[in-house]
Short mmCIF file of C-alpha atoms and ligand atoms in Angstrom, two decimals:
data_model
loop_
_atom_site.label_atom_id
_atom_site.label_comp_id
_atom_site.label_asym_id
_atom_site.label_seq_id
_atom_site.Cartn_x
_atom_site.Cartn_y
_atom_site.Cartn_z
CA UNK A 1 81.38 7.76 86.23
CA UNK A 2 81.67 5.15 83.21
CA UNK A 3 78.21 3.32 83.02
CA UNK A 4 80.91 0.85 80.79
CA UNK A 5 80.00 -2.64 80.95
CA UNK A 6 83.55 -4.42 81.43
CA UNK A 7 83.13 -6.65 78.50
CA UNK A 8 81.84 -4.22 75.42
CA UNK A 9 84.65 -2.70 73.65
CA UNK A 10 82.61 -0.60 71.81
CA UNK A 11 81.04 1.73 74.49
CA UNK A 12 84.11 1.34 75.91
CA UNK A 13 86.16 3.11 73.20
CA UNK A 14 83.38 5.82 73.02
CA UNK A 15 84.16 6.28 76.40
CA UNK A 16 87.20 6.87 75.74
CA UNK A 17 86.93 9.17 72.69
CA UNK A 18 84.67 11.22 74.94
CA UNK A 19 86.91 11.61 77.91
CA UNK A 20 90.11 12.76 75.54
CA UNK A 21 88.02 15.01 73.73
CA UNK A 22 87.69 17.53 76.60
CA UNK A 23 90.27 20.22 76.56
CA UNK A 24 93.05 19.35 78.95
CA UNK A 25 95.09 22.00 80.82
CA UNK A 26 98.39 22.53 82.78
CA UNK A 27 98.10 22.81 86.83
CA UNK A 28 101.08 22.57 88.45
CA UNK A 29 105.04 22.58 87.51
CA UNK A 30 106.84 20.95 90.45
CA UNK A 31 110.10 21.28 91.20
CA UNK A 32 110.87 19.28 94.18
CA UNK A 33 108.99 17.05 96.49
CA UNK A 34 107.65 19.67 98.55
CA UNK A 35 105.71 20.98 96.01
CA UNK A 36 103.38 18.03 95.38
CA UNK A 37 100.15 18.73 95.20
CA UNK A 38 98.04 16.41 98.31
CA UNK A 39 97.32 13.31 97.23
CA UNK A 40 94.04 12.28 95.69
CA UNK A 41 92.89 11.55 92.16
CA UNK A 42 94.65 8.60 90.48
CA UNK A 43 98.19 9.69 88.80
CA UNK A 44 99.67 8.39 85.47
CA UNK A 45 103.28 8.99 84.78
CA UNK A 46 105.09 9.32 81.75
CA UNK A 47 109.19 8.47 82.24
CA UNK A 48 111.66 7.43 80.23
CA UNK A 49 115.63 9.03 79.02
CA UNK A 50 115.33 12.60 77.76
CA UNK A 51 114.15 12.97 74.58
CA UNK A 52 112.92 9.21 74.30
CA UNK A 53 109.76 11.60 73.35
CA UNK A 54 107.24 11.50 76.82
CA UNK A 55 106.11 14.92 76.01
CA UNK A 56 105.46 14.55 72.61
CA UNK A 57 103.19 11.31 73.38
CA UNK A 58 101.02 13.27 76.00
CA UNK A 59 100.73 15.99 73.49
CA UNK A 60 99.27 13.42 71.40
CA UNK A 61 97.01 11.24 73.83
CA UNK A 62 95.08 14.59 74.48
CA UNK A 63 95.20 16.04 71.32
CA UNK A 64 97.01 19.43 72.13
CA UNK A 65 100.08 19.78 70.71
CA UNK A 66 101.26 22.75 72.58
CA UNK A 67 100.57 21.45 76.07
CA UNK A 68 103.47 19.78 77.01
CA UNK A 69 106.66 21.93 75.71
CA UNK A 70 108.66 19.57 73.44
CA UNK A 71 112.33 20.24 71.91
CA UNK A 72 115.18 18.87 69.94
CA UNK A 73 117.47 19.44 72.78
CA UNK A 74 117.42 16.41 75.36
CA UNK A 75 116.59 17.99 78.96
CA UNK A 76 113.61 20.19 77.77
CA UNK A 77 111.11 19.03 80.95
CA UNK A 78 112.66 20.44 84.15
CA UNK A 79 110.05 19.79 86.48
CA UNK A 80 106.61 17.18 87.48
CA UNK A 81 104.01 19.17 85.22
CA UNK A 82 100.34 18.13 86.16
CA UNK A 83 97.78 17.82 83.32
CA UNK A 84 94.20 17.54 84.16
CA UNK A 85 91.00 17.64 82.44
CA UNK A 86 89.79 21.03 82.18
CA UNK A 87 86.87 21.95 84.35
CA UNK A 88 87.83 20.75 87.68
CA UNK A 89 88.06 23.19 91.26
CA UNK A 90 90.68 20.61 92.48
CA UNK A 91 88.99 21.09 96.02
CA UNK A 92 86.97 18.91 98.20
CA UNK A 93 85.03 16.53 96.36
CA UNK A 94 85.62 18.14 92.90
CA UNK A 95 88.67 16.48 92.11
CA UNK A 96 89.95 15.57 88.32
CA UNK A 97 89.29 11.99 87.79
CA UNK A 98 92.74 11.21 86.59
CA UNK A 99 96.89 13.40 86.67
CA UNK A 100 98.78 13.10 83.80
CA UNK A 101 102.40 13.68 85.28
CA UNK A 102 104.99 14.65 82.77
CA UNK A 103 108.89 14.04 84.28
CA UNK A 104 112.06 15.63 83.56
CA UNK A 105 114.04 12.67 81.40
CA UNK A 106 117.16 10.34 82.79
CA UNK A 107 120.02 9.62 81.28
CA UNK A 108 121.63 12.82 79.43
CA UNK A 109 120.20 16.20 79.07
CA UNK A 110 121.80 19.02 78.00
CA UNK A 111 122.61 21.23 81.40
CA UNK A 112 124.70 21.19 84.21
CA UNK A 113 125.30 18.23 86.26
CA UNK A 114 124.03 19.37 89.67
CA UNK A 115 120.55 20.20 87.64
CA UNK A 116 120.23 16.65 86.37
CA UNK A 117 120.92 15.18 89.43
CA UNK A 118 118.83 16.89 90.71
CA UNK A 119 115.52 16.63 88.20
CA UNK A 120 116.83 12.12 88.47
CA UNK A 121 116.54 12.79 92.22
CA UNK A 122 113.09 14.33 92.38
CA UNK A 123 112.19 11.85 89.29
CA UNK A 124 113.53 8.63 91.29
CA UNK A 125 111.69 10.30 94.59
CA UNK A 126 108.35 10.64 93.80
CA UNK A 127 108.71 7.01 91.24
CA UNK A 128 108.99 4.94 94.78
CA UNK A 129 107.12 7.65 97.06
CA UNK A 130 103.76 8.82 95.56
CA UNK A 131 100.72 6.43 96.92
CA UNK A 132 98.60 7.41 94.16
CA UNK A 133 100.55 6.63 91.46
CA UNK A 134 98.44 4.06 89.50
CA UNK A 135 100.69 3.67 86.30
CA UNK A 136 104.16 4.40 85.25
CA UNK A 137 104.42 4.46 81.33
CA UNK A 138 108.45 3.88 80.85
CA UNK A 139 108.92 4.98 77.46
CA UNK A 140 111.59 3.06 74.68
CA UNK A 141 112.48 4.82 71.54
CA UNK A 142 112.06 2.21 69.17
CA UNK A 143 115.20 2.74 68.09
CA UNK A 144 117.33 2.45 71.02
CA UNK A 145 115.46 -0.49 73.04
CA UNK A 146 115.78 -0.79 76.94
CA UNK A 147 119.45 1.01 78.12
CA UNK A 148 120.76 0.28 81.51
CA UNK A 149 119.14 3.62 83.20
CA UNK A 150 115.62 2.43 82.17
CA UNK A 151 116.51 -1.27 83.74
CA UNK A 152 117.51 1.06 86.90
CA UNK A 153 113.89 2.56 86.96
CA UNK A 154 112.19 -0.58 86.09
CA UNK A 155 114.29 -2.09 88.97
CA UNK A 156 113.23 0.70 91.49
CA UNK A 157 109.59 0.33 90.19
CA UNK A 158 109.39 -3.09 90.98
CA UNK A 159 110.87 -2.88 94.75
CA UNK A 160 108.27 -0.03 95.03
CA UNK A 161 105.60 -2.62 93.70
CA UNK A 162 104.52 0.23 91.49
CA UNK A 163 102.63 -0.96 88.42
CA UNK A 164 104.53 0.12 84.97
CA UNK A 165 104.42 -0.51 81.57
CA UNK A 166 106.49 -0.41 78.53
CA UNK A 167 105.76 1.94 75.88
CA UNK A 168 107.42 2.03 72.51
CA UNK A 169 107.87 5.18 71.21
CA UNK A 170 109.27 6.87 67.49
CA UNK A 171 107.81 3.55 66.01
CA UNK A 172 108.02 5.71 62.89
CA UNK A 173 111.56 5.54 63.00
CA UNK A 174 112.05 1.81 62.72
CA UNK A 175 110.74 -0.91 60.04
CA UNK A 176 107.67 -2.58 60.15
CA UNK A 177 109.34 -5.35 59.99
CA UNK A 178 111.65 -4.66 62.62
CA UNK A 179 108.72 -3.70 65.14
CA UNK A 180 107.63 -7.02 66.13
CA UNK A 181 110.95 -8.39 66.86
CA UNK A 182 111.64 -5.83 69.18
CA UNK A 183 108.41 -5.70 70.67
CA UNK A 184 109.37 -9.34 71.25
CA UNK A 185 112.69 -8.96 72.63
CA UNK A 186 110.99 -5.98 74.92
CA UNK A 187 108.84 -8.94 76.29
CA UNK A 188 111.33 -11.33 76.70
CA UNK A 189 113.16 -8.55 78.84
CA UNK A 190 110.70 -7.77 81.16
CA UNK A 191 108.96 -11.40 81.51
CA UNK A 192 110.31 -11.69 84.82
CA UNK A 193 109.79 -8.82 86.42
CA UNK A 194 107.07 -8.11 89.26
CA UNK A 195 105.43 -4.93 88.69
CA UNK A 196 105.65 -5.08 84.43
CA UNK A 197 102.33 -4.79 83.06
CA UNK A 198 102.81 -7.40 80.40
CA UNK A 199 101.17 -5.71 77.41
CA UNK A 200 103.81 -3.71 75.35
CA UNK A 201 102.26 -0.40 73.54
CA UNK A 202 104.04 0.53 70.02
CA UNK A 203 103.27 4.30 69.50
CA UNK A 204 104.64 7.01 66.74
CA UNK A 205 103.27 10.44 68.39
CA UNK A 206 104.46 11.91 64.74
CA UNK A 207 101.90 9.50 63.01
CA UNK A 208 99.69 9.32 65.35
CA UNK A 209 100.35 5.06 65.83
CA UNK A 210 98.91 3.37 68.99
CA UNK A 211 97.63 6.72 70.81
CA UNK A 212 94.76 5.30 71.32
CA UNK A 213 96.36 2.41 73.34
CA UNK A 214 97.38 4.11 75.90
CA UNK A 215 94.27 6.44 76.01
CA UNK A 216 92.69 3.36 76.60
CA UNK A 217 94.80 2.68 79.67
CA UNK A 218 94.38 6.07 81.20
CA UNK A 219 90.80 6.09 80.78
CA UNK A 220 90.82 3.20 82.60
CA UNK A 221 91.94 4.88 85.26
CA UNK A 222 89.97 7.60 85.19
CA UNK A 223 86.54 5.68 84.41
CA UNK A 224 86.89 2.79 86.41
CA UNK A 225 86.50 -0.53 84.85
N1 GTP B 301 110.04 10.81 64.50
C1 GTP B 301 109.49 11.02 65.69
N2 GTP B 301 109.98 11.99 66.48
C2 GTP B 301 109.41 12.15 67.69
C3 GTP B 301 108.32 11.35 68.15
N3 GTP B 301 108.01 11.74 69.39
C4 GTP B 301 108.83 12.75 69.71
N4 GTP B 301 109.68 13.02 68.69
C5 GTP B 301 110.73 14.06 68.66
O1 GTP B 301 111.67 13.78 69.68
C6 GTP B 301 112.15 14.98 70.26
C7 GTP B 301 111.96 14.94 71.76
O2 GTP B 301 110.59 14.92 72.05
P1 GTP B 301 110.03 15.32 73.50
O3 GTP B 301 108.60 14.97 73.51
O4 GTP B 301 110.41 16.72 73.83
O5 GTP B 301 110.87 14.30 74.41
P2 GTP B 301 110.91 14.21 76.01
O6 GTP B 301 111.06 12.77 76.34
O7 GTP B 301 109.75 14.92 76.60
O8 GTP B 301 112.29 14.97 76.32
P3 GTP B 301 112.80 15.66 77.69
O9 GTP B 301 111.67 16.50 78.25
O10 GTP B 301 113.94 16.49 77.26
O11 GTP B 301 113.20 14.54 78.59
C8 GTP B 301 111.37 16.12 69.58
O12 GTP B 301 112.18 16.65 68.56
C9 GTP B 301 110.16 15.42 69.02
O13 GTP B 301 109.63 16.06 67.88
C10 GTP B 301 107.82 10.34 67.25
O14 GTP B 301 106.90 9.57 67.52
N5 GTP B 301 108.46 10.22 66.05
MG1 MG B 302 109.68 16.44 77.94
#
């Protein structure tokens, strides 16, 4: 555990350094409820419309960029894939301190129908069902803003009183001076809703922009406070 005093950012942000510099690895792909694994450590998910770039950013936040499979074509995450810090039994009392979940996208993918039904179902399902789901991260490309199926999830997330929060992503894509006004119209958007975490993260996973943000978050987690 984090000896951490709340109120110094510096040891903080060591502590975080530290805990993302372990190697991270794969666990478990699911591909339906059933399949959870039991609940115990503290999850963080990572959802957002296909291709909006969620497996890009984990790639990033642990700094293996072959961990998470990433593609051009939207639909490339089929199933819940579990990251954990490496070095972990995953029995009894040696759990990981912290699940990255990675989520098929919503919205469009290229496959059938039925499959992407499917992959929103199970996506949807375990959003409102999964008690130790500390975080959702709903990622924005930067260049898109909020569509109507991530006001659906944000909707869903707040009936489920499950804590989310807005991430930004592509940041590369847009102008610095077109960042803040959308990171202001973001806030405006989600002012009123319950279960928005009110701090918006801006991240480029190509440029490596605002990684450490939401490191930060997960460590949190993972750390305690
Ligand atoms: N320019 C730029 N491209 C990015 C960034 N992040 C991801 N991409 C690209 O966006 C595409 C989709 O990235 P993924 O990480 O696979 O997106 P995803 O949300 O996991 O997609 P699905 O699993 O299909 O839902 C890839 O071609 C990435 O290289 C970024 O920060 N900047
Ligand atoms: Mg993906």
């Amino acid at each position: 555990m984090s000896q951490t005093p709340a109120n110094d950012p510096t040891a903080a942000n060591e502590g975080r350094r530290l805990f993302f510099a372990r190697p991270w690895v794969f666990i478990r792909g699911v591909p339906a409820m059933k399949f959870l694994p039991p609940e115990g450590p503290p999850e963080v998910a990572f959802a957002g419309r296909s291709n909006v770039g969620k497996s890009s950013l984990i790639n990033g936040i642990v700094g293996q960029s072959g961990l998470a499979r990433t593609s051009n074509t939207p639909g490339r995450t089929q199933e819940l894939n579990y990251f954990v810090p490496d070095g972990f039994s995953g029995e009894g009392a040696d759990l990981p301190p912290v699940a990255i979940v990675d989520m098929p996208g919503y919205g469009y993918a290229q496959a059938p129908k039925e499959q992407v039904d499917a992959w929103t179902k199970l996506v949807f399902d375990y959003l409102r069902g999964r008690a130790t789901l500390k975080r959702v991260f709903v990622l924005i490309d930067s260049r898109h803003g909020i569509k109507k199926n991530d006001l659906e999830v944000m909707s869903l997330l707040d009936k489920a009183a499950v804590s989310y929060q807005i991430v930004l992503t592509k940041a590369d894509k847009i102008s610095a001076l077109a960042m803040p006004k959308l990171e202001a119209a973001t806030r405006e958007l989600i002012r009123k809703r319950p279960a928005a975490y009110p701090t918006i993260l801006s991240t480029s996973s190509e440029k490596g922009f605002g990684i450490e943000d939401v490191q930060a978050v997960i460590a949190e987690f993972a750390l305690g406070r």
